[in-house]
Backbone as CSV, one residue per row, in Angstrom:
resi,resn,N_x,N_y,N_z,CA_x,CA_y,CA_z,C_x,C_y,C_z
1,UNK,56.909,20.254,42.661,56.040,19.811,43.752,55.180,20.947,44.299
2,UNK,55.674,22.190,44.781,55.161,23.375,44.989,53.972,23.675,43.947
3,UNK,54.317,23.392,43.005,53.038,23.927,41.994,52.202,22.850,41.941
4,UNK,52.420,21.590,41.871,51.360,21.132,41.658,50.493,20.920,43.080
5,UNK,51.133,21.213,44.036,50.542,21.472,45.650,49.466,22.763,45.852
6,UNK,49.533,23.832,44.770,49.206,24.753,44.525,48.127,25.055,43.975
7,UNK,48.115,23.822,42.577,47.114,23.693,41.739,45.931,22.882,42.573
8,UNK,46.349,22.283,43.327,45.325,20.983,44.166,44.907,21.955,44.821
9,UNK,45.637,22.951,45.756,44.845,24.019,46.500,43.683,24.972,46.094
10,UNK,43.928,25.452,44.321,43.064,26.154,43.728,41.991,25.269,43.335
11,UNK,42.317,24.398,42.858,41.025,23.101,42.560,40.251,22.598,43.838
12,UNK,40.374,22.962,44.790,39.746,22.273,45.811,38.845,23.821,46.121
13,UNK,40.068,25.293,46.107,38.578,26.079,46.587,38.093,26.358,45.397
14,UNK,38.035,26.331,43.678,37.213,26.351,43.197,36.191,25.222,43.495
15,UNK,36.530,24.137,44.314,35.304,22.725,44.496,34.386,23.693,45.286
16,UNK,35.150,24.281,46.272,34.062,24.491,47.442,33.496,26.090,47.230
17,UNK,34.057,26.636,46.204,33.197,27.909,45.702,31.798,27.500,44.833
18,UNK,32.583,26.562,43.739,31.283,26.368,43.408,30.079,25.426,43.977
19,UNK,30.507,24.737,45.252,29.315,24.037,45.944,28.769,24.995,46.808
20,UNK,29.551,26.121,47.155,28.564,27.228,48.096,27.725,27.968,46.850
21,UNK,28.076,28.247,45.574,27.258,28.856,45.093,25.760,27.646,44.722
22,UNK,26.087,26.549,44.274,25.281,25.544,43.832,24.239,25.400,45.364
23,UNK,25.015,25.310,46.447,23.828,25.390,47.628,23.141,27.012,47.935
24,UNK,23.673,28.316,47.210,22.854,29.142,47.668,21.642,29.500,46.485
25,UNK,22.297,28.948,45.007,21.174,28.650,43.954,20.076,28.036,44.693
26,UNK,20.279,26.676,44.703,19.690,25.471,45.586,18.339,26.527,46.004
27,UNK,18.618,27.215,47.299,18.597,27.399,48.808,17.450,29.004,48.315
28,UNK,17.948,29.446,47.139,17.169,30.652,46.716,15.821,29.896,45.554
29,UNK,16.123,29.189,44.812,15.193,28.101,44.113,13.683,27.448,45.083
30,UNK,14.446,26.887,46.337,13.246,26.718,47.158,12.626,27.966,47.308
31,UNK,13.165,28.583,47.848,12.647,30.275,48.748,11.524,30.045,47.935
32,UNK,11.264,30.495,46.646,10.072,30.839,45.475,8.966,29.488,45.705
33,UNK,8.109,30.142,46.176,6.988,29.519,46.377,5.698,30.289,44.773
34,UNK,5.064,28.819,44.716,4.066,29.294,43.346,2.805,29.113,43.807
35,UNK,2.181,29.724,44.403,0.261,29.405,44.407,-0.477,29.463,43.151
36,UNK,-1.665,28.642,43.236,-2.885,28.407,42.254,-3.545,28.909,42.935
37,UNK,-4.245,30.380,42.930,-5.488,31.040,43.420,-6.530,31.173,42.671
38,UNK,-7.520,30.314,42.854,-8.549,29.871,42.092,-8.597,30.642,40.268
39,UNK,-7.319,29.934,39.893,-6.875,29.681,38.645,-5.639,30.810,38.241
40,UNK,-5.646,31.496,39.210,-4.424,32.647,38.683,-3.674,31.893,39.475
41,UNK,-1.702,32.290,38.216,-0.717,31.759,39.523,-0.200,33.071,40.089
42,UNK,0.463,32.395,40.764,1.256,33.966,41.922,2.405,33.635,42.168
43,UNK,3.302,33.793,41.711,4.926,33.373,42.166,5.664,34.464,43.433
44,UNK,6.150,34.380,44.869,6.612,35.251,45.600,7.389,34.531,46.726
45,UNK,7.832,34.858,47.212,9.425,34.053,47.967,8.612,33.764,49.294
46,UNK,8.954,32.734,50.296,8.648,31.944,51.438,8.088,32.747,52.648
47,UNK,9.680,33.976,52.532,9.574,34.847,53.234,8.040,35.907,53.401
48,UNK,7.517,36.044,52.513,6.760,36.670,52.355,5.311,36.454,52.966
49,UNK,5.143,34.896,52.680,4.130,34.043,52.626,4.238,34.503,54.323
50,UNK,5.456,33.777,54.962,5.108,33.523,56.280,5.392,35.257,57.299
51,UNK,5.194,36.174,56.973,5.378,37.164,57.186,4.841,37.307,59.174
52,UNK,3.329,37.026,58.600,2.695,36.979,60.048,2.218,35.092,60.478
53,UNK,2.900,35.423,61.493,2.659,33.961,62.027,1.004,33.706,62.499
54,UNK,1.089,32.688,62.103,-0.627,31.851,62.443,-1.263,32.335,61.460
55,UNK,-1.184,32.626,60.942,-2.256,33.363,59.170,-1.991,31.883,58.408
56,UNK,-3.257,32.046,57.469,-3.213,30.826,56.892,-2.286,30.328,55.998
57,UNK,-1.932,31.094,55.290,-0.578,31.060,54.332,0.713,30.465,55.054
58,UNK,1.074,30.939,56.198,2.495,30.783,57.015,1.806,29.850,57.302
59,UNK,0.092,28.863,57.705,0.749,27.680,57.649,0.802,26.755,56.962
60,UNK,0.290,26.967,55.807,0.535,26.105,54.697,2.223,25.482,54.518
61,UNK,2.544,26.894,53.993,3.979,27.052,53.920,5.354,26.161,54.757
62,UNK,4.393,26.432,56.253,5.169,25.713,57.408,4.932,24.290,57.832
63,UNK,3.355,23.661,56.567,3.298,22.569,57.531,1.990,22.384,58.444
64,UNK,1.317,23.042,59.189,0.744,23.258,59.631,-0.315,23.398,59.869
65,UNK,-1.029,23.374,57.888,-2.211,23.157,57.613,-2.312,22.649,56.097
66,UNK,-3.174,21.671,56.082,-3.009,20.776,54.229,-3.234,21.209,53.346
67,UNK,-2.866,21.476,52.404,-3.681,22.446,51.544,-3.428,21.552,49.869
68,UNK,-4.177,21.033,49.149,-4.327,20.784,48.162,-3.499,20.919,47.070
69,UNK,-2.568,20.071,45.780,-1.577,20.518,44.597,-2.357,20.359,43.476
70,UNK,-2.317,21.344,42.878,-2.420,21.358,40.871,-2.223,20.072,40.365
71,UNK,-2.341,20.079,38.952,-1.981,19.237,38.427,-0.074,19.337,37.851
72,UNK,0.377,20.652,38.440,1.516,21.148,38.307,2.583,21.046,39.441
73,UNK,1.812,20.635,40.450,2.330,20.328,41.863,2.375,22.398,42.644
74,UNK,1.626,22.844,42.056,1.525,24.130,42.879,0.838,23.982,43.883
75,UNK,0.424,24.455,45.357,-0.492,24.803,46.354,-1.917,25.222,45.500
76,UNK,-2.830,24.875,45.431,-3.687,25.480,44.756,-4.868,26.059,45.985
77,UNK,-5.382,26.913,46.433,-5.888,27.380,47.177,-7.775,27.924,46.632
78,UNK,-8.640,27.571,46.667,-9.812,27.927,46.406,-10.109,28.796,47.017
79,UNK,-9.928,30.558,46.204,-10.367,31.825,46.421,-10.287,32.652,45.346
80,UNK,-10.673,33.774,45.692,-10.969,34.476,44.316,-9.717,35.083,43.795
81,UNK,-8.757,34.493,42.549,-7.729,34.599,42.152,-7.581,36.128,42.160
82,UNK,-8.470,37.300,41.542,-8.115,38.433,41.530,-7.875,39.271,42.729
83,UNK,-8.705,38.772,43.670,-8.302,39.884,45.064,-7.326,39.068,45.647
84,UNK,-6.749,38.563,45.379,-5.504,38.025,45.915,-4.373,39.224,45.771
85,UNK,-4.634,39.710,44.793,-3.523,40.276,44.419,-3.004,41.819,45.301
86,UNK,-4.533,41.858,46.077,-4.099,43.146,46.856,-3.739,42.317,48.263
87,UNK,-4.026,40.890,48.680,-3.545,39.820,49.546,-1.577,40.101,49.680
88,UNK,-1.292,39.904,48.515,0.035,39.453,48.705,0.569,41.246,48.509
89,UNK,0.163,41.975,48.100,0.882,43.400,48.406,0.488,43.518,49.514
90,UNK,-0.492,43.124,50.401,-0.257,43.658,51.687,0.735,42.692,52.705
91,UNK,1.181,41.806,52.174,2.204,40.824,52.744,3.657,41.306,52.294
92,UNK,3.530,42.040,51.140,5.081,42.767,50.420,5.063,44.212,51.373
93,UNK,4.501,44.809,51.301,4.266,46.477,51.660,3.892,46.300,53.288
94,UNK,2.866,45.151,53.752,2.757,45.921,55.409,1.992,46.970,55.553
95,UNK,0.814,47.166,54.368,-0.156,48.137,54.784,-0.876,48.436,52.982
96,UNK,-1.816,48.671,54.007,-2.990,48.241,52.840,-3.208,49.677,51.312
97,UNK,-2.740,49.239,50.411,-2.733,50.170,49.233,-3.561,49.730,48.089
98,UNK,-4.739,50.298,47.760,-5.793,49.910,46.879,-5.705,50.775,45.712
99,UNK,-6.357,50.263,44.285,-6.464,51.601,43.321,-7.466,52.256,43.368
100,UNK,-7.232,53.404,43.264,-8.393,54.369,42.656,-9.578,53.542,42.447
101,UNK,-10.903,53.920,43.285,-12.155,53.507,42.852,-12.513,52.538,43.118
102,UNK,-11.809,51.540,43.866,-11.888,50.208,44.409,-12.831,50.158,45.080
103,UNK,-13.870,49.619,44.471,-15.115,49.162,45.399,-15.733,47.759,45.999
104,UNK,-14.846,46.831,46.111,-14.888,45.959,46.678,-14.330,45.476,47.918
105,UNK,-14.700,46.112,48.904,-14.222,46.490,50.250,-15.056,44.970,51.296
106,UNK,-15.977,45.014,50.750,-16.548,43.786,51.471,-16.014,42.583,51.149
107,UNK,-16.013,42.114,49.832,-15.374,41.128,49.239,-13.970,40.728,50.152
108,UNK,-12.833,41.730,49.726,-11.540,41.796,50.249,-11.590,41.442,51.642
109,UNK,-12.713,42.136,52.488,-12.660,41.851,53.887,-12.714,40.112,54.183
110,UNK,-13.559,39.824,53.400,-13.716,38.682,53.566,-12.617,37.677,53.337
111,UNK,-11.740,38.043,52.134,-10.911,37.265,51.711,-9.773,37.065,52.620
112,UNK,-9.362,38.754,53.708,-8.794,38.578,54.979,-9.260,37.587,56.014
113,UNK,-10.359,37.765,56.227,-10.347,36.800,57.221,-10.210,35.769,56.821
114,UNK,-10.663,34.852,55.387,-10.115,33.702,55.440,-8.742,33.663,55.363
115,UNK,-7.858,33.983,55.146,-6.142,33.989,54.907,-5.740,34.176,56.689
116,UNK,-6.902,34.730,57.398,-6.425,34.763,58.691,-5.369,36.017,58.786
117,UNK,-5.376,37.291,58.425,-4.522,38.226,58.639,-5.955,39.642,58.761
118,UNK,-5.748,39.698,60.359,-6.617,40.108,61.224,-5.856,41.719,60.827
119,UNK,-5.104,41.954,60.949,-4.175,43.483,60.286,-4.931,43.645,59.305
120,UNK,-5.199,42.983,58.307,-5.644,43.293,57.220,-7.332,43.558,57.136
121,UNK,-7.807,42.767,57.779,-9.244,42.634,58.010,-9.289,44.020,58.699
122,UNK,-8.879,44.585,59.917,-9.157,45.915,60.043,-8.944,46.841,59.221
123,UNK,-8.043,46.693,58.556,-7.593,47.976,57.754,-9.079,48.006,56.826
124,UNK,-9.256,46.796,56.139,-10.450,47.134,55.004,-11.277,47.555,55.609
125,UNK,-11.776,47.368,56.972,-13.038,47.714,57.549,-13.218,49.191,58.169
126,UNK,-11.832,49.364,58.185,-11.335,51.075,58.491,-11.801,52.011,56.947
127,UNK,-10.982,51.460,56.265,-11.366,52.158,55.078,-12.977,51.929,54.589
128,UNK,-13.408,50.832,54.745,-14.904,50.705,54.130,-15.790,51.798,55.106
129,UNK,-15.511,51.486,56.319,-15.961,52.591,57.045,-16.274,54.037,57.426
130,UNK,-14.691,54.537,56.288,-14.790,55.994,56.342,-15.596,56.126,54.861
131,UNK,-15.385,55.681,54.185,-16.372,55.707,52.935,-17.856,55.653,52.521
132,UNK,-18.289,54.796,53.864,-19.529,54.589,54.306,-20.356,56.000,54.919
133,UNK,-18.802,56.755,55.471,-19.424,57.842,56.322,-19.187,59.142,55.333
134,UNK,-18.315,59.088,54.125,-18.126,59.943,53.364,-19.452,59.816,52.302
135,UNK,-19.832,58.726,52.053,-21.123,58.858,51.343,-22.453,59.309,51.383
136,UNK,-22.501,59.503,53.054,-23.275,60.429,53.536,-23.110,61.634,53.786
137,UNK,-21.824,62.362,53.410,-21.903,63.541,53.392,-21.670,64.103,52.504
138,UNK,-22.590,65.133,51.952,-22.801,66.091,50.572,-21.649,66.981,50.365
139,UNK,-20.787,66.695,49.419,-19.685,68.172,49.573,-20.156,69.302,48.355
140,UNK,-19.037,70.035,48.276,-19.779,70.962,47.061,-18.716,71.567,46.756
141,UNK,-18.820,72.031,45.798,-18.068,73.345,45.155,-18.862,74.407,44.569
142,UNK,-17.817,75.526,44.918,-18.588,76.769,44.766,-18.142,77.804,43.814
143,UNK,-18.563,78.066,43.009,-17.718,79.099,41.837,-18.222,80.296,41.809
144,UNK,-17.990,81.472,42.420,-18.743,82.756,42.828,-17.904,83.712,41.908
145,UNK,-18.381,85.054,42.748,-18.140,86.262,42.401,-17.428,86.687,43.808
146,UNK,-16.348,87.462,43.646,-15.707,87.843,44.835,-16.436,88.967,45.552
147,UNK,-17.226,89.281,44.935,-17.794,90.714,45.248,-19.350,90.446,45.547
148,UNK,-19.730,89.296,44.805,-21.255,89.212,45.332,-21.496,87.618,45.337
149,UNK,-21.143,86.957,46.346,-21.418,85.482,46.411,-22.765,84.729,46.078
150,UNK,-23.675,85.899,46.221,-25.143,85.141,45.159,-25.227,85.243,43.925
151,UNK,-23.909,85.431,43.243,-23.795,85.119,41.815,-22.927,83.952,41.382
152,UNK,-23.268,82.872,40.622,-22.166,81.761,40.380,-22.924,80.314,40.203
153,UNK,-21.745,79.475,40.051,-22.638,78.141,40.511,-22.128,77.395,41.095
154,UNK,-22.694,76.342,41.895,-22.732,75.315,42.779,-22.758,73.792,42.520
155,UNK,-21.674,73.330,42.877,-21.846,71.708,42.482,-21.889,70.956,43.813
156,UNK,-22.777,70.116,43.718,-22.970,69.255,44.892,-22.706,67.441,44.597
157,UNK,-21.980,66.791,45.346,-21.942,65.793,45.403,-21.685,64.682,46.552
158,UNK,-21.607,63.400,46.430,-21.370,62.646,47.345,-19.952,61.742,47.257
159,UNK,-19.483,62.801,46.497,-18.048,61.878,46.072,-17.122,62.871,46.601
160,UNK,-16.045,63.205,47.747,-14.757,63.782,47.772,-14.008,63.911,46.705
161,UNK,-13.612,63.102,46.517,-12.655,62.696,45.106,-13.142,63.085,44.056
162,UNK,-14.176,63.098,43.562,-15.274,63.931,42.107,-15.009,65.117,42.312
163,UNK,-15.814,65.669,43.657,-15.359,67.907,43.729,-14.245,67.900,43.353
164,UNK,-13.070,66.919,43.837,-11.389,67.109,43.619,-11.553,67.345,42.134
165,UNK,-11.866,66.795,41.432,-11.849,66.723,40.054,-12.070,67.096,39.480
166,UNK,-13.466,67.665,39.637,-14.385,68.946,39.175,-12.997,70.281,39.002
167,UNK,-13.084,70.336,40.643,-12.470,71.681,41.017,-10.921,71.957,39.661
168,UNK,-10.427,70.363,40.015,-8.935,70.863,38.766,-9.222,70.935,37.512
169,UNK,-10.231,70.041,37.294,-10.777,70.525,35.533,-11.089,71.715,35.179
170,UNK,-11.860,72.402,35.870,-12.519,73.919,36.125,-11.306,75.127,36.069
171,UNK,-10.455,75.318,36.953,-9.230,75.583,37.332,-8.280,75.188,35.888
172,UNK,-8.171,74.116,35.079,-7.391,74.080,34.386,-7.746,75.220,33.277
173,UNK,-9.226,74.938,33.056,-9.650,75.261,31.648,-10.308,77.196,32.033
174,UNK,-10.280,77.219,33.455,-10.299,78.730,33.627,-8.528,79.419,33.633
175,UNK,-7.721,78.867,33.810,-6.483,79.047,33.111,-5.870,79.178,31.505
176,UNK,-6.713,78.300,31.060,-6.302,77.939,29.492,-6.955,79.471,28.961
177,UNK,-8.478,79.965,29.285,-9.057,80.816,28.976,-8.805,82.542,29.208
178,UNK,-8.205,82.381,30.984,-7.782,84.173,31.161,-5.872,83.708,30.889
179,UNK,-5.332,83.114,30.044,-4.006,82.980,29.893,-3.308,84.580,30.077
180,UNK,-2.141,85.015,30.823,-1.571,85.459,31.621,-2.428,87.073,32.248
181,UNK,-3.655,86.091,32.726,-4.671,87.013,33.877,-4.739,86.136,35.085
182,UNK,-3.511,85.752,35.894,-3.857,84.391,36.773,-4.445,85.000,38.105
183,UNK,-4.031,86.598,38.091,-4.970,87.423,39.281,-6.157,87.325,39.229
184,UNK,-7.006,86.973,38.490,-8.476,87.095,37.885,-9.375,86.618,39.087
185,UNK,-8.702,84.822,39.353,-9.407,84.009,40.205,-8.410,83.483,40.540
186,UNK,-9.084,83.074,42.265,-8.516,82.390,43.698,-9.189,81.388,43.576
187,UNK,-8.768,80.131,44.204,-8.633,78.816,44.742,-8.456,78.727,46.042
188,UNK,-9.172,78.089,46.834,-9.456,77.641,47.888,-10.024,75.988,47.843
189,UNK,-10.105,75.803,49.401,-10.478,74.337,49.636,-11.826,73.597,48.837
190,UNK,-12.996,74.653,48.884,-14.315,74.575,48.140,-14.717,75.587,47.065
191,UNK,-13.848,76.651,47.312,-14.015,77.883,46.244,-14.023,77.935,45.430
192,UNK,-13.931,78.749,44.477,-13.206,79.208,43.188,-13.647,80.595,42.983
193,UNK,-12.997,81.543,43.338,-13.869,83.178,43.225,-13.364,83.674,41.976
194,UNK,-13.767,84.385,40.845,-13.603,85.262,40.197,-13.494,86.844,40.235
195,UNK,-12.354,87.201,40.149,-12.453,88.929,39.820,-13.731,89.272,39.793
196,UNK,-14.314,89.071,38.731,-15.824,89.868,38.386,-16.785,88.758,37.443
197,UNK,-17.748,89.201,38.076,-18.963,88.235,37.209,-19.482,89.424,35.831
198,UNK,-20.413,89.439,34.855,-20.212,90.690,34.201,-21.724,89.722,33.397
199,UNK,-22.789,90.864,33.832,-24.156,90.342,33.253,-24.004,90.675,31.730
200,UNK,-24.296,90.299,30.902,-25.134,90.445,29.643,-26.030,89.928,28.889
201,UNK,-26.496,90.024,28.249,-28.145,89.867,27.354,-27.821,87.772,27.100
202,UNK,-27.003,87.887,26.570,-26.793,86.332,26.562,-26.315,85.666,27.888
203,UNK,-26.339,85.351,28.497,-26.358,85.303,30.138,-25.097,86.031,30.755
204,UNK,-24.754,85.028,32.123,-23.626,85.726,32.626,-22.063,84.958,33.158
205,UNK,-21.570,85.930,32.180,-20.284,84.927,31.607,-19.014,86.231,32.896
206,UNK,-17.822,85.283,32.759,-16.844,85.423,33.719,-15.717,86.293,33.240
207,UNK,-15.263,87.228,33.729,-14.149,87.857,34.146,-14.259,88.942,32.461
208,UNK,-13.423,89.856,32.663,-13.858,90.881,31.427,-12.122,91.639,31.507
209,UNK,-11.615,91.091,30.408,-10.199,91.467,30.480,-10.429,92.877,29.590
210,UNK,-9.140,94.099,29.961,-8.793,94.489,29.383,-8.973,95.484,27.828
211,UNK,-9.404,94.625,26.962,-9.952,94.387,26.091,-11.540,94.864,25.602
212,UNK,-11.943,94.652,27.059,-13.861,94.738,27.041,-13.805,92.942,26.408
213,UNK,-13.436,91.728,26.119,-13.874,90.868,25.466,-14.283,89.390,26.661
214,UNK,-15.550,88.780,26.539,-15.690,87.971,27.482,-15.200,86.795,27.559
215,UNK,-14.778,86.168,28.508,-14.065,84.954,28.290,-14.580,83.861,29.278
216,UNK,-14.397,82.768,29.372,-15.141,81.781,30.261,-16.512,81.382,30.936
217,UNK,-17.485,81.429,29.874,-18.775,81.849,30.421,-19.003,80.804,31.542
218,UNK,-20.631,80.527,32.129,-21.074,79.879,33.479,-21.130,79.111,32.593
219,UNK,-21.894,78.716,30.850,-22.293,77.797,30.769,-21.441,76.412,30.196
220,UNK,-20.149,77.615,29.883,-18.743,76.365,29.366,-18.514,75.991,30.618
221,UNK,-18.577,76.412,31.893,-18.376,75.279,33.237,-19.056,74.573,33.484
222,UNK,-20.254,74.999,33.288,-21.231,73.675,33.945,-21.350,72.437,32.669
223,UNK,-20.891,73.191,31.276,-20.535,71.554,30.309,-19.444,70.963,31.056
224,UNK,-18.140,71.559,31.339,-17.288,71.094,31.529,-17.617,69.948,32.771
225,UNK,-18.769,70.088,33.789,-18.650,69.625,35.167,-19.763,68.688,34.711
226,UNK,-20.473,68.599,34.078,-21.089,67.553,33.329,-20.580,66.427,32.630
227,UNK,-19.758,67.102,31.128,-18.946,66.174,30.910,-17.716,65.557,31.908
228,UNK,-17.312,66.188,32.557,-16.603,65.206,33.579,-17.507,64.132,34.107
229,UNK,-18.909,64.490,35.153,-19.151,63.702,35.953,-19.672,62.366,34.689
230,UNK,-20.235,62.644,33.499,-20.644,61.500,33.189,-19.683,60.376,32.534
231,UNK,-18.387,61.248,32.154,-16.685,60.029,32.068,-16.630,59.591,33.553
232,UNK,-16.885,60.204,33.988,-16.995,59.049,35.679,-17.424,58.542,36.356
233,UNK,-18.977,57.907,35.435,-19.613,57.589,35.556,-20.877,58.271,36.636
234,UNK,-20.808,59.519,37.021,-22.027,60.080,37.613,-23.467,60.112,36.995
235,UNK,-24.211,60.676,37.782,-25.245,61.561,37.108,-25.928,62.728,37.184
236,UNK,-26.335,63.108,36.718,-27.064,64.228,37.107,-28.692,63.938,37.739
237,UNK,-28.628,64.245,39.217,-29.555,64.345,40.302,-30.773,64.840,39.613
238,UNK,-30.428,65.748,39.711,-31.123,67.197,39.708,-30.682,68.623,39.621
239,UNK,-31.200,69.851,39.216,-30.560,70.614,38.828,-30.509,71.662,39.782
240,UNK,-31.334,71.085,40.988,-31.933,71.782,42.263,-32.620,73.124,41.992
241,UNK,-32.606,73.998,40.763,-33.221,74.876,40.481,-34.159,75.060,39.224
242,UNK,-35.298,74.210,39.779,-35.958,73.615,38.442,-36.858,74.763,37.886
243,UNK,-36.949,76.008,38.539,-38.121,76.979,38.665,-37.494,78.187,36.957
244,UNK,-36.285,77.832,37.124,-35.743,78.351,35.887,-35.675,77.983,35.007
245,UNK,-36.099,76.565,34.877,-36.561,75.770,33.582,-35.734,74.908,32.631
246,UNK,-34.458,75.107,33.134,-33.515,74.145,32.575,-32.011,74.172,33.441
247,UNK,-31.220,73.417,32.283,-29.810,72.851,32.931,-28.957,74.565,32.992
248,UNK,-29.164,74.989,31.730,-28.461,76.174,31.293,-28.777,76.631,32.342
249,UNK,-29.773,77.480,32.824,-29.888,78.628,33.244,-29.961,78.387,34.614
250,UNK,-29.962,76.998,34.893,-29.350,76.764,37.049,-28.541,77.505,37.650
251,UNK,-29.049,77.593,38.596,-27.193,78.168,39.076,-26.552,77.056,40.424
252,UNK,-27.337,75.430,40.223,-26.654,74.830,41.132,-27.009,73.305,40.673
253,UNK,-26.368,72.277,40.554,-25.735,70.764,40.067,-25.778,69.675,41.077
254,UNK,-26.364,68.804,40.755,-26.442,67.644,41.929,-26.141,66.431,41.253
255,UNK,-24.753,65.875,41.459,-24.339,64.644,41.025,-24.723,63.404,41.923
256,UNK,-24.499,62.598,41.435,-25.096,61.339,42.204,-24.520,59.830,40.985
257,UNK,-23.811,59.035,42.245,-23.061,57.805,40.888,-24.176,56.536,42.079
């Protein structure tokens, strides 16, 4: 009698183990919500959706506002399926993270305000804003002589992020070249100074190891800052020193994308 009183006991909480697991399957199955954003889907949990209250999503989700099904029975929502996608990371994350080069700042703004997430609508307009004000200002880089700063050359642009780029390409490949001379040249915020500039008959090339042998001339940098800007889609302005008659013999670069 004991045992089979026993067995009825284990059979009843395996009943009710497996109906708590079958209701938290259940219960996690709903959670997953699927949108149709003007043809992309998006699969992401309830929670997410309704993050900020009164945004358009939380009220779909809740009821609150009608919103149209697929032929799949998804929410299908008429907007631009791809910027959605920085939509729902800012509903995962809580703050606005874009890639590299993202230039659709107006677009996105827009796509905030329709979704109704006013957080978000500032943030793009914060960022479009400082970009707006960074495009008006010219930065530069400067590659001198430590000893006589009117020797060297000058890159000018309207991109922050480009000088950044310039500057580490430059820096890499003036490394690769004075290999274990790393005293040669300093780095700074806009800089780049060299030990010594060192004239000769074929122009004037950088740093003079040891040896007497020349290494890193002006004009392997300014290929190098060329071929960069035009993989990144820049161009070349102007050479601002047209009186010398060409690219070679400038001693200053004006990008422009």
């Amino acid at each position: 009698m004991e045992r089979k009183a026993s067995r009825r006991e284990n059979e009843c909480e395996e009943k009710t183990s497996n109906s708590e697991s079958s209701e938290l399957e259940k219960d996690y199955k709903t959670s997953l919500i699927t949108l149709n954003v003007g043809g992309y889907l998006y699969i992401t949990q309830k929670q997410t959706l309704t993050k900020y209250p009164d945004s358009f999503l939380e009220g779909i989700i809740n009821g609150r506002i009608m919103c149209p099904f697929d032929a799949d029975g998804h929410y299908f929502i008429d907007r631009d399926g791809l910027l959605f996608r920085h939509i729902l990371n800012f509903l995962r994350n809580g703050e606005l993270l874009l890639p590299e080069g993202f230039r659709e700042n107006q677009l996105l703004a827009q796509e905030a305000e329709f979704f109704q997430l006013k957080v978000l609508s500032e943030a793009v307009k914060s960022r479009w804003e400082k970009e707006q004000l960074a495009s008006r200002e010219t930065t530069f880089l400067e590659i001198t002589d430590s000893h006589d700063r009117s020797q060297g050359l000058r890159i000018f642009c309207n991109a922050p992020e480009f000088i950044a780029k310039i500057k580490s390409r430059i820096v890499l490949v003036s490394k690769s070249r004075l290999d274990g001379f790393p005293e040669e040249f300093s780095v700074s915020s806009n800089i780049i100074q060299f030990k010594y500039f060192i004239k000769s008959e074929n122009g004037t090339r950088l740093v003079l190891k040891e040896d007497n042998t020349f290494v890193c001339t002006l004009e392997t940098l300014k290929f190098e800052a060329i071929m960069t800007a035009l993989k990144c889609g820049f161009r070349l302005l102007t050479s601002l020193d047209c009186s010398r008659g060409s690219i070679v013999h400038s001693d200053a670069l004006h990008f422009i994308k």
